[in-house]
mmCIF file of C-alpha atoms and ligand atoms in Angstrom:
data_model
loop_
_atom_site.group_PDB
_atom_site.id
_atom_site.type_symbol
_atom_site.label_atom_id
_atom_site.label_comp_id
_atom_site.label_asym_id
_atom_site.label_seq_id
_atom_site.Cartn_x
_atom_site.Cartn_y
_atom_site.Cartn_z
ATOM 1 C CA MET A 1 18.749 6.810 -8.230
ATOM 2 C CA ILE A 2 18.281 9.631 -5.720
ATOM 3 C CA MET A 3 15.247 8.866 -3.623
ATOM 4 C CA GLU A 4 14.558 12.157 -1.948
ATOM 5 C CA ARG A 5 11.314 13.974 -1.406
ATOM 6 C CA LYS A 6 10.854 17.707 -1.199
ATOM 7 C CA GLY A 7 8.428 19.469 1.096
ATOM 8 C CA LYS A 8 7.120 19.030 4.602
ATOM 9 C CA PRO A 9 6.254 15.609 6.029
ATOM 10 C CA LEU A 10 2.551 14.832 5.769
ATOM 11 C CA THR A 11 0.260 13.462 8.455
ATOM 12 C CA LEU A 12 -3.169 11.856 8.233
ATOM 13 C CA GLY A 13 -4.583 15.393 8.152
ATOM 14 C CA VAL A 14 -3.668 15.430 4.464
ATOM 15 C CA PHE A 15 -6.831 13.427 3.733
ATOM 16 C CA SER A 16 -9.331 15.994 5.035
ATOM 17 C CA ARG A 17 -7.209 18.930 3.912
ATOM 18 C CA ARG A 18 -7.003 17.765 0.299
ATOM 19 C CA LYS A 19 -10.755 17.108 0.178
ATOM 20 C CA ALA A 20 -11.523 20.531 1.671
ATOM 21 C CA GLN A 21 -9.266 22.151 -0.910
ATOM 22 C CA GLY A 22 -10.651 20.110 -3.803
ATOM 23 C CA GLU A 23 -7.272 18.476 -4.414
ATOM 24 C CA LYS A 24 -6.964 14.804 -5.313
ATOM 25 C CA ILE A 25 -5.406 12.423 -2.800
ATOM 26 C CA VAL A 26 -2.741 10.061 -4.108
ATOM 27 C CA VAL A 27 -2.327 6.735 -2.326
ATOM 28 C CA LEU A 28 -0.083 3.858 -3.358
ATOM 29 C CA THR A 29 0.546 0.508 -1.739
ATOM 30 C CA ALA A 30 4.025 -0.522 -0.611
ATOM 31 C CA TYR A 31 5.252 -3.663 1.089
ATOM 32 C CA ASP A 32 8.948 -3.207 1.811
ATOM 33 C CA LEU A 33 11.780 -0.719 2.102
ATOM 34 C CA THR A 34 12.349 -0.235 -1.617
ATOM 35 C CA SER A 35 8.712 0.165 -2.611
ATOM 36 C CA ALA A 36 8.203 2.605 0.283
ATOM 37 C CA LEU A 37 11.251 4.670 -0.727
ATOM 38 C CA ILE A 38 10.000 4.815 -4.305
ATOM 39 C CA ALA A 39 6.427 5.730 -3.308
ATOM 40 C CA ASN A 40 7.727 8.419 -0.949
ATOM 41 C CA ALA A 41 10.112 9.897 -3.507
ATOM 42 C CA GLY A 42 7.384 9.737 -6.163
ATOM 43 C CA GLY A 43 5.331 12.189 -4.124
ATOM 44 C CA VAL A 44 2.320 10.167 -2.973
ATOM 45 C CA ASP A 45 0.202 11.542 -0.129
ATOM 46 C CA ALA A 46 -0.070 8.266 1.792
ATOM 47 C CA ILE A 47 1.149 4.683 1.681
ATOM 48 C CA LEU A 48 -1.122 1.708 2.233
ATOM 49 C CA VAL A 49 0.491 -1.540 3.304
ATOM 50 C CA GLY A 50 -2.288 -3.576 1.737
ATOM 51 C CA ASP A 51 -3.039 -7.215 2.322
ATOM 52 C CA SER A 52 -2.679 -7.367 -1.468
ATOM 53 C CA ALA A 53 0.843 -8.275 -0.305
ATOM 54 C CA GLY A 54 -0.599 -11.781 -0.114
ATOM 55 C CA MET A 55 -1.041 -11.836 -3.884
ATOM 56 C CA VAL A 56 1.738 -9.654 -5.296
ATOM 57 C CA VAL A 57 4.486 -10.529 -2.804
ATOM 58 C CA LEU A 58 3.607 -13.795 -1.075
ATOM 59 C CA GLY A 59 2.115 -15.664 -4.018
ATOM 60 C CA TYR A 60 -1.305 -16.565 -2.633
ATOM 61 C CA GLU A 61 -4.315 -16.718 -4.949
ATOM 62 C CA SER A 62 -6.348 -14.448 -2.686
ATOM 63 C CA THR A 63 -5.752 -12.204 0.319
ATOM 64 C CA LEU A 64 -7.446 -14.650 2.691
ATOM 65 C CA PRO A 65 -4.346 -16.531 3.914
ATOM 66 C CA VAL A 66 -2.512 -13.328 4.943
ATOM 67 C CA THR A 67 -1.732 -13.343 8.676
ATOM 68 C CA MET A 68 -1.105 -10.670 11.287
ATOM 69 C CA ASP A 69 2.550 -11.693 11.352
ATOM 70 C CA ASP A 70 2.732 -11.127 7.581
ATOM 71 C CA MET A 71 1.217 -7.660 7.932
ATOM 72 C CA VAL A 72 3.438 -6.671 10.862
ATOM 73 C CA HIS A 73 6.478 -7.823 8.882
ATOM 74 C CA HIS A 74 5.540 -5.741 5.811
ATOM 75 C CA CYS A 75 4.482 -2.680 7.828
ATOM 76 C CA ARG A 76 7.814 -2.715 9.662
ATOM 77 C CA ALA A 77 9.756 -2.872 6.405
ATOM 78 C CA VAL A 78 7.770 0.042 4.961
ATOM 79 C CA THR A 79 8.053 2.294 8.005
ATOM 80 C CA ARG A 80 11.795 1.596 8.265
ATOM 81 C CA ALA A 81 12.043 3.645 5.056
ATOM 82 C CA ARG A 82 10.813 6.564 7.183
ATOM 83 C CA PRO A 83 8.486 7.855 4.475
ATOM 84 C CA GLN A 84 7.369 11.445 4.983
ATOM 85 C CA VAL A 85 3.757 10.443 4.515
ATOM 86 C CA PRO A 86 1.269 8.571 6.687
ATOM 87 C CA VAL A 87 1.416 4.778 6.468
ATOM 88 C CA ILE A 88 -1.838 2.838 6.806
ATOM 89 C CA GLY A 89 -1.739 -0.864 7.680
ATOM 90 C CA ASP A 90 -4.386 -3.259 6.401
ATOM 91 C CA LEU A 91 -6.061 -5.552 8.920
ATOM 92 C CA PRO A 92 -5.969 -9.018 7.342
ATOM 93 C CA TYR A 93 -8.855 -11.444 7.076
ATOM 94 C CA GLY A 94 -9.723 -12.933 10.471
ATOM 95 C CA SER A 95 -8.072 -10.190 12.497
ATOM 96 C CA PHE A 96 -11.236 -8.082 12.996
ATOM 97 C CA HIS A 97 -13.989 -10.686 12.774
ATOM 98 C CA LEU A 98 -14.199 -11.985 16.341
ATOM 99 C CA THR A 99 -14.273 -9.671 19.353
ATOM 100 C CA PRO A 100 -13.633 -5.914 19.292
ATOM 101 C CA THR A 101 -10.954 -6.536 21.947
ATOM 102 C CA GLY A 102 -9.238 -8.956 19.585
ATOM 103 C CA THR A 103 -9.458 -6.393 16.789
ATOM 104 C CA VAL A 104 -7.819 -3.732 18.961
ATOM 105 C CA ARG A 105 -5.096 -6.176 19.993
ATOM 106 C CA HIS A 106 -4.320 -6.879 16.345
ATOM 107 C CA ALA A 107 -4.406 -3.228 15.323
ATOM 108 C CA LEU A 108 -2.105 -2.338 18.231
ATOM 109 C CA ARG A 109 0.463 -4.725 16.776
ATOM 110 C CA LEU A 110 0.355 -2.790 13.506
ATOM 111 C CA VAL A 111 0.776 0.494 15.388
ATOM 112 C CA LYS A 112 3.375 -0.566 17.975
ATOM 113 C CA GLU A 113 5.414 -3.084 15.962
ATOM 114 C CA GLY A 114 4.579 -1.984 12.416
ATOM 115 C CA ARG A 115 4.713 1.746 13.323
ATOM 116 C CA VAL A 116 1.720 2.651 11.147
ATOM 117 C CA SER A 117 -0.437 5.728 11.771
ATOM 118 C CA ALA A 118 -3.783 4.135 10.971
ATOM 119 C CA VAL A 119 -5.424 0.869 9.995
ATOM 120 C CA LYS A 120 -7.824 -0.092 7.220
ATOM 121 C CA LEU A 121 -10.539 -2.680 7.495
ATOM 122 C CA GLU A 122 -13.031 -4.024 5.006
ATOM 123 C CA GLY A 123 -16.785 -3.783 5.553
ATOM 124 C CA GLY A 124 -19.441 -1.408 6.834
ATOM 125 C CA ARG A 125 -22.098 -1.452 9.502
ATOM 126 C CA LYS A 126 -21.420 -4.993 10.658
ATOM 127 C CA ARG A 127 -17.960 -3.872 11.810
ATOM 128 C CA ALA A 128 -19.447 -1.015 13.876
ATOM 129 C CA ASP A 129 -18.300 -2.285 17.289
ATOM 130 C CA HIS A 130 -14.817 -3.005 15.990
ATOM 131 C CA ILE A 131 -14.437 0.465 14.477
ATOM 132 C CA GLN A 132 -15.637 2.074 17.698
ATOM 133 C CA ALA A 133 -13.189 -0.008 19.757
ATOM 134 C CA LEU A 134 -10.304 0.996 17.481
ATOM 135 C CA LEU A 135 -11.204 4.671 17.725
ATOM 136 C CA ASP A 136 -11.485 4.335 21.512
ATOM 137 C CA ALA A 137 -7.929 3.005 21.437
ATOM 138 C CA GLU A 138 -6.865 6.150 19.505
ATOM 139 C CA ILE A 139 -6.303 4.249 16.265
ATOM 140 C CA PRO A 140 -7.578 6.092 13.176
ATOM 141 C CA VAL A 141 -9.573 3.877 10.823
ATOM 142 C CA MET A 142 -9.942 3.854 7.050
ATOM 143 C CA GLY A 143 -13.008 2.024 5.730
ATOM 144 C CA HIS A 144 -13.214 -0.112 2.597
ATOM 145 C CA LEU A 145 -16.427 -0.862 0.653
ATOM 146 C CA GLY A 146 -17.451 -2.290 -2.703
ATOM 147 C CA LEU A 147 -15.465 -5.238 -3.956
ATOM 148 C CA THR A 148 -13.845 -6.077 -0.641
ATOM 149 C CA PRO A 149 -11.441 -8.865 -1.639
ATOM 150 C CA GLN A 150 -11.697 -10.595 1.744
ATOM 151 C CA SER A 151 -15.379 -11.307 0.873
ATOM 152 C CA VAL A 152 -14.456 -13.122 -2.351
ATOM 153 C CA ASN A 153 -16.102 -16.374 -1.263
ATOM 154 C CA ARG A 154 -19.372 -14.681 -0.294
ATOM 155 C CA PHE A 155 -19.387 -12.640 -3.531
ATOM 156 C CA GLY A 156 -18.639 -15.773 -5.567
ATOM 157 C CA GLY A 157 -15.678 -14.098 -7.277
ATOM 158 C CA TYR A 158 -14.222 -10.660 -7.894
ATOM 159 C CA LYS A 159 -17.306 -8.805 -9.178
ATOM 160 C CA VAL A 160 -18.223 -5.141 -9.493
ATOM 161 C CA GLN A 161 -20.417 -4.158 -6.518
ATOM 162 C CA GLY A 162 -23.224 -1.592 -6.196
ATOM 163 C CA ARG A 163 -24.819 -2.202 -9.588
ATOM 164 C CA GLY A 164 -28.584 -1.687 -9.663
ATOM 165 C CA LYS A 165 -30.727 0.662 -7.596
ATOM 166 C CA GLU A 166 -30.963 -1.427 -4.450
ATOM 167 C CA ALA A 167 -27.279 -2.364 -4.286
ATOM 168 C CA ALA A 168 -26.289 1.257 -4.983
ATOM 169 C CA ALA A 169 -28.536 2.552 -2.186
ATOM 170 C CA ALA A 170 -27.134 -0.051 0.218
ATOM 171 C CA LEU A 171 -23.554 0.936 -0.622
ATOM 172 C CA LEU A 172 -24.298 4.639 -0.156
ATOM 173 C CA GLU A 173 -25.898 3.835 3.198
ATOM 174 C CA GLU A 174 -22.797 1.855 4.271
ATOM 175 C CA ALA A 175 -20.529 4.722 3.240
ATOM 176 C CA LEU A 176 -22.603 7.223 5.221
ATOM 177 C CA PHE A 177 -22.413 4.857 8.167
ATOM 178 C CA LEU A 178 -18.591 4.711 7.985
ATOM 179 C CA GLU A 179 -18.414 8.493 8.034
ATOM 180 C CA GLU A 180 -20.787 8.601 11.012
ATOM 181 C CA ALA A 181 -18.728 5.883 12.733
ATOM 182 C CA GLY A 182 -15.629 8.096 12.588
ATOM 183 C CA CYS A 183 -13.538 6.715 9.709
ATOM 184 C CA PHE A 184 -11.184 9.329 8.264
ATOM 185 C CA ALA A 185 -11.586 8.047 4.677
ATOM 186 C CA VAL A 186 -13.161 5.189 2.788
ATOM 187 C CA VAL A 187 -11.792 3.109 -0.070
ATOM 188 C CA LEU A 188 -14.335 2.361 -2.804
ATOM 189 C CA GLU A 189 -13.237 -0.639 -4.832
ATOM 190 C CA CYS A 190 -14.811 -1.670 -8.137
ATOM 191 C CA VAL A 191 -18.078 0.218 -7.999
ATOM 192 C CA PRO A 192 -19.783 2.058 -10.877
ATOM 193 C CA ALA A 193 -18.235 5.486 -11.434
ATOM 194 C CA LYS A 194 -21.583 7.280 -11.151
ATOM 195 C CA LEU A 195 -22.277 5.746 -7.749
ATOM 196 C CA ALA A 196 -18.749 6.505 -6.517
ATOM 197 C CA LEU A 197 -19.201 10.133 -7.567
ATOM 198 C CA GLU A 198 -22.498 10.353 -5.705
ATOM 199 C CA ILE A 199 -20.952 8.833 -2.558
ATOM 200 C CA SER A 200 -17.989 11.215 -2.833
ATOM 201 C CA THR A 201 -20.342 14.172 -3.072
ATOM 202 C CA ARG A 202 -22.516 13.054 -0.149
ATOM 203 C CA LEU A 203 -19.625 12.255 2.212
ATOM 204 C CA GLY A 204 -17.653 14.800 4.206
ATOM 205 C CA ILE A 205 -14.734 12.371 4.460
ATOM 206 C CA PRO A 206 -12.695 11.556 1.354
ATOM 207 C CA THR A 207 -13.316 8.546 -0.861
ATOM 208 C CA ILE A 208 -10.267 6.785 -2.273
ATOM 209 C CA GLY A 209 -11.161 4.897 -5.426
ATOM 210 C CA ILE A 210 -9.741 1.843 -7.100
ATOM 211 C CA GLY A 211 -11.842 0.876 -10.076
ATOM 212 C CA ALA A 212 -14.381 3.493 -9.005
ATOM 213 C CA GLY A 213 -13.785 6.212 -11.595
ATOM 214 C CA GLY A 214 -12.457 9.740 -11.503
ATOM 215 C CA GLY A 215 -15.184 11.180 -9.272
ATOM 216 C CA CYS A 216 -13.535 9.891 -6.084
ATOM 217 C CA ASP A 217 -11.565 12.284 -3.893
ATOM 218 C CA GLY A 218 -8.415 10.249 -4.406
ATOM 219 C CA GLN A 219 -7.060 7.091 -5.982
ATOM 220 C CA VAL A 220 -5.104 4.099 -4.796
ATOM 221 C CA LEU A 221 -3.215 1.579 -6.919
ATOM 222 C CA VAL A 222 -1.196 -1.487 -6.094
ATOM 223 C CA PHE A 223 2.537 -0.761 -6.481
ATOM 224 C CA HIS A 224 3.213 -3.830 -8.622
ATOM 225 C CA ASP A 225 0.270 -3.056 -10.939
ATOM 226 C CA LEU A 226 1.311 0.560 -11.497
ATOM 227 C CA LEU A 227 4.848 -0.487 -12.402
ATOM 228 C CA GLY A 228 3.967 -3.519 -14.500
ATOM 229 C CA LEU A 229 5.708 -5.847 -12.052
ATOM 230 C CA PHE A 230 2.708 -8.114 -11.504
ATOM 231 C CA THR A 231 1.482 -9.305 -14.845
ATOM 232 C CA GLY A 232 -0.599 -12.325 -13.806
ATOM 233 C CA ILE A 233 -3.884 -10.435 -14.075
ATOM 234 C CA LYS A 234 -4.656 -6.933 -15.277
ATOM 235 C CA PRO A 235 -8.051 -5.690 -14.119
ATOM 236 C CA LYS A 236 -9.663 -2.980 -16.279
ATOM 237 C CA PHE A 237 -9.016 -0.321 -13.625
ATOM 238 C CA VAL A 238 -5.252 -0.799 -13.623
ATOM 239 C CA LYS A 239 -3.086 1.596 -15.571
ATOM 240 C CA ARG A 240 0.513 0.514 -15.945
ATOM 241 C CA TYR A 241 2.793 3.535 -15.872
ATOM 242 C CA ALA A 242 5.843 1.397 -16.608
ATOM 243 C CA GLU A 243 6.666 -2.126 -17.744
ATOM 244 C CA LEU A 244 9.295 -2.883 -15.139
ATOM 245 C CA GLY A 245 8.568 -6.606 -15.162
ATOM 246 C CA THR A 246 9.655 -6.871 -18.796
ATOM 247 C CA ALA A 247 12.624 -4.570 -18.183
ATOM 248 C CA ALA A 248 13.657 -6.664 -15.167
ATOM 249 C CA VAL A 249 13.588 -9.933 -17.106
ATOM 250 C CA LYS A 250 15.730 -8.339 -19.820
ATOM 251 C CA ALA A 251 18.210 -7.117 -17.191
ATOM 252 C CA VAL A 252 18.443 -10.567 -15.593
ATOM 253 C CA GLU A 253 18.950 -12.168 -19.028
ATOM 254 C CA LYS A 254 21.808 -9.733 -19.689
ATOM 255 C CA TYR A 255 23.361 -10.450 -16.273
ATOM 256 C CA ALA A 256 23.150 -14.211 -16.884
ATOM 257 C CA ALA A 257 24.746 -13.844 -20.332
ATOM 258 C CA GLU A 258 27.564 -11.628 -18.992
ATOM 259 C CA VAL A 259 28.385 -13.991 -16.121
ATOM 260 C CA ARG A 260 28.471 -16.860 -18.582
ATOM 261 C CA ASP A 261 30.698 -15.096 -21.105
ATOM 262 C CA GLY A 262 32.964 -13.567 -18.418
ATOM 263 C CA THR A 263 32.061 -9.906 -19.118
ATOM 264 C CA PHE A 264 30.777 -9.443 -15.568
ATOM 265 C CA PRO A 265 32.345 -8.645 -13.160
ATOM 266 C CA GLY A 266 34.699 -6.246 -14.938
ATOM 267 C CA PRO A 267 37.789 -4.606 -13.411
ATOM 268 C CA GLU A 268 35.627 -1.666 -12.251
ATOM 269 C CA HIS A 269 33.707 -4.005 -9.944
ATOM 270 C CA GLU A 270 36.783 -5.474 -8.271
ATOM 271 C CA TYR A 271 38.424 -4.507 -4.952
ATOM 272 C CA GLY A 272 42.180 -4.033 -4.759
ATOM 273 C CA GLU A 273 44.543 -5.253 -2.034
ATOM 274 C CA GLY A 274 44.416 -2.089 0.110
ATOM 275 C CA SER A 275 41.582 0.283 0.793
ATOM 276 C CA SER A 276 43.112 3.691 0.164
ATOM 277 C CA PRO A 277 40.808 6.723 0.209
ATOM 278 C CA ALA A 278 41.493 7.132 -3.499
ATOM 279 C CA GLU A 279 40.159 3.642 -4.114
ATOM 280 C CA SER A 280 37.183 3.691 -1.849
ATOM 281 C CA GLY A 281 36.247 7.330 -1.403
ATOM 282 C CA SER A 282 36.726 9.244 -4.625
ATOM 283 C CA ASP A 283 34.210 7.422 -6.726
ATOM 284 C CA PRO A 284 30.685 8.715 -6.135
ATOM 285 C CA GLY A 285 29.565 5.202 -6.966
ATOM 286 C CA ASP A 286 30.990 4.165 -3.598
ATOM 287 C CA SER A 287 28.612 6.370 -1.644
ATOM 288 C CA PRO A 288 25.049 5.338 -0.988
ATOM 289 C CA PRO A 289 22.687 7.950 -2.436
ATOM 290 C CA SER A 290 21.014 9.884 0.314
ATOM 291 C CA GLY A 291 17.688 8.407 1.266
ATOM 292 C CA TYR A 292 18.921 4.901 0.559
ATOM 293 C CA LEU A 293 19.123 3.299 3.975
ATOM 294 C CA GLY A 294 21.440 0.597 5.123
ATOM 295 C CA HIS A 295 23.586 0.218 2.014
ATOM 296 C CA VAL A 296 27.056 -0.567 3.275
ATOM 297 C CA ASP A 297 30.162 -0.626 1.151
ATOM 298 C CA PRO A 298 32.516 -3.208 2.679
ATOM 299 C CA ASP A 299 35.523 -1.170 1.517
ATOM 300 C CA LYS A 300 34.594 1.780 3.725
ATOM 301 C CA ASP A 301 35.395 2.224 7.427
HETATM 302 O O1 KIV B 1 -4.855 -4.607 -0.107
HETATM 303 C C1 KIV B 1 -4.834 -3.592 -0.829
HETATM 304 O O2 KIV B 1 -3.837 -3.269 -1.475
HETATM 305 C C2 KIV B 1 -6.030 -2.785 -0.865
HETATM 306 C C3 KIV B 1 -6.112 -1.690 -1.868
HETATM 307 C C4 KIV B 1 -6.164 -2.220 -3.244
HETATM 308 C C5 KIV B 1 -7.225 -0.757 -1.586
HETATM 309 O O3 KIV B 1 -6.915 -3.016 -0.106
#
């Protein structure tokens, strides 16, 4: 697989530019080198290293246990892929709930160690001081409203937010606040499509929807959901563009059968005694495809 991307590298400016030009913004989560390479080559506009990593990679039942160390680890793996798009790191639960100084300290880890260009945090007005402190530290902030998964205990489950006149007005007010506060974009998760469209129309900054309908300025999906790799739950808003989980199980079954019946490895997978150029250099299968980092063939100098 050649994992190259055409065109100029994108910066965070892509968010405002796309909105100004009426073009949709495509965001996808990634958590490691491979998912970042795939997202980059697939032509997304930005990568979000979401704390959804806690559920689709680390096996937790919610995002609440995710730590700063987890997020730094995943952000580092993603940015090592050197994607040509901005990478946004999610601030995990507990990392922006105490003092604004603590929030900046945590976000700086994502920037300095994780090499991200911006951070995302859940919540509106009650995070005002934290957002201001981040912006004062030159860290761009993406907001996140609606079904904010870190509030699952307060919500009493994963429920659509902003239903009914009062709740809708409150959500719109929070979104307007985030724009005023200086966020460069806001994720709207699981809110009625009509409300998301109204918010998108009222805001000068882009809205990025997930379960918020087609009226948002952009969309974000979780990598494993899009590819059918995480099949535990399938919320209504998920569209699977592939069934890689099923394909992967089939591939592993085939591998297991071939090891057991001696078909794998075949002669074409074996190394000879010497390592002549003819043996190691003439087969394109020996060369890592460009864009694939760190793949070393032990038969090469
Ligand atoms: O953690 C995450 O992946 C997210 C997106 C679903 C918006 O917050």
